[in-house]
Amino acid sequence: MEYRIVKDTMGEIKVPANAYWGAQTERSRTNFNIGPHASMPLEIIHAFAYIKKAAALANNQLGVLETEKKDLISTVCNEILAGKLDNQFPLVIWQTGSGTHTNMNVNEVISNRIHVLQGNKLGEGQLFVHPNDDVNKSQSSNDTFPTAMHISAYKMVVETTVPGIEALRDTLKIKSNDFKAIVKTGRTHFMDATPLTLGQEFSGYAQQLTNSIRAIKNALEVVRELALGGTAVGTGLNTPKGYDVLVAQKIAEITGLPFITAPNKFESLAAHDAMVELSGAMKRCAVSLMKIGNDIRMLNSGPRCGIGEIIIPTNEPGSSIMPGKVNPTQSEALTMVCAQIIGNDVAVSIGGSNGQFELNAFKPVIIANVLQSARLLGDACASFNANCVIGIEPNLPIIKEHLENSLMLVTALNTHIGYENAAKIVKKAYAENITLRKAALELNLVTNEEFDKWVKPEDMIGSMD
């Protein structure tokens, strides 16, 4: 590989000849060879492109950056956003906790790309746009990286996470309506309980996701607040008056998302409570999905020796040795994703708790976990919805058989013959393997006509609304 020599305040270093990055990026690439496949998420890089473009526009409008430089910076930022320079960002998550290396990686790439666009060769001549003085004008890594965290997380959640959850929630609502008249046995403690409808059961799942969506959207209200303009410690040193408000407006215009400047930049740099809240909301959804995914695979269990009250789509063979076996693979994938998201939240919580004085220095690991959770959550919901829930059908004969065999229908007799007498019926029916009706008649606790009148599963399910 051919190299060129570049310099920074620490001296000379070799950089790959065709790389747009410079000395600070290369030092990080060399010094942090930790998990080489754990690259800084491209969502962060693209968020930085929004930041650098917005900063150039704001600085130009406020009279501290020349129009030609503003236009050149904007041009390269557009290239980054189009994915044309994705291979120029080689750094890993495990770097400085402020994300300074990634901020400088972006600054250097923009500066050197401009140099080439002006007809120059890398490593030759003076840079027209300086990575620190121009691309990073009115900025610090300490306010740009948290801003990139918020931009990337907000975009991911509104574009991938929430739509995926909403699609699954909407399908569950449809199933709830479709199944509203199907009376089945309920279960508590994995044991038979009083009846409900399959629709009521599915309505609970839909409500869980409705609540999760609300929690996530509430968390986004703080995530839309941007730290940019706080610079090094939150004071806004080296920024022109009005820059923080203006640059947030520019980011909102470029992204089409409702970003605003944070009301307190000291909090934005020193703490990442917004990320902790968002991660917690996604964990809440993962907990809900763990329950939903497990319920669906257990309701489908069998096909002959399990519960078998619903039928899920048969997507692929389930065994390399057992012919004809089909497994609830979408539930398995979903619940594994849930486990990962719950684990990610632990890392985010630890990271969020480690702000010291004017800076939290766990920024890269926080946002890497938040973005992974957001992507996994949206994708897993979309997959579970399309490949499982849409195709769920009730297994009516099995539902009827289970309902008729349930001993807990005796609960309907409580108000007529008392709890203790009803318990006697259940114990006799279970011990002698006979029906509730037969046990009740043999004990002379009810008549045949009374049993027909009082033990009606369809009357035991409450409101159908």
Coordinates of C-alpha atoms in Angstrom, one line a residue, residues 68 171 324 372 404 409:
E68 CA -17.2 29.9 -1.2
T171 CA -52.2 -6.1 12.6
G324 CA -42.0 -32.2 8.5
Q372 CA -28.6 -1.0 17.3
E404 CA -65.2 -27.9 26.9
L409 CA -65.9 -23.0 33.9

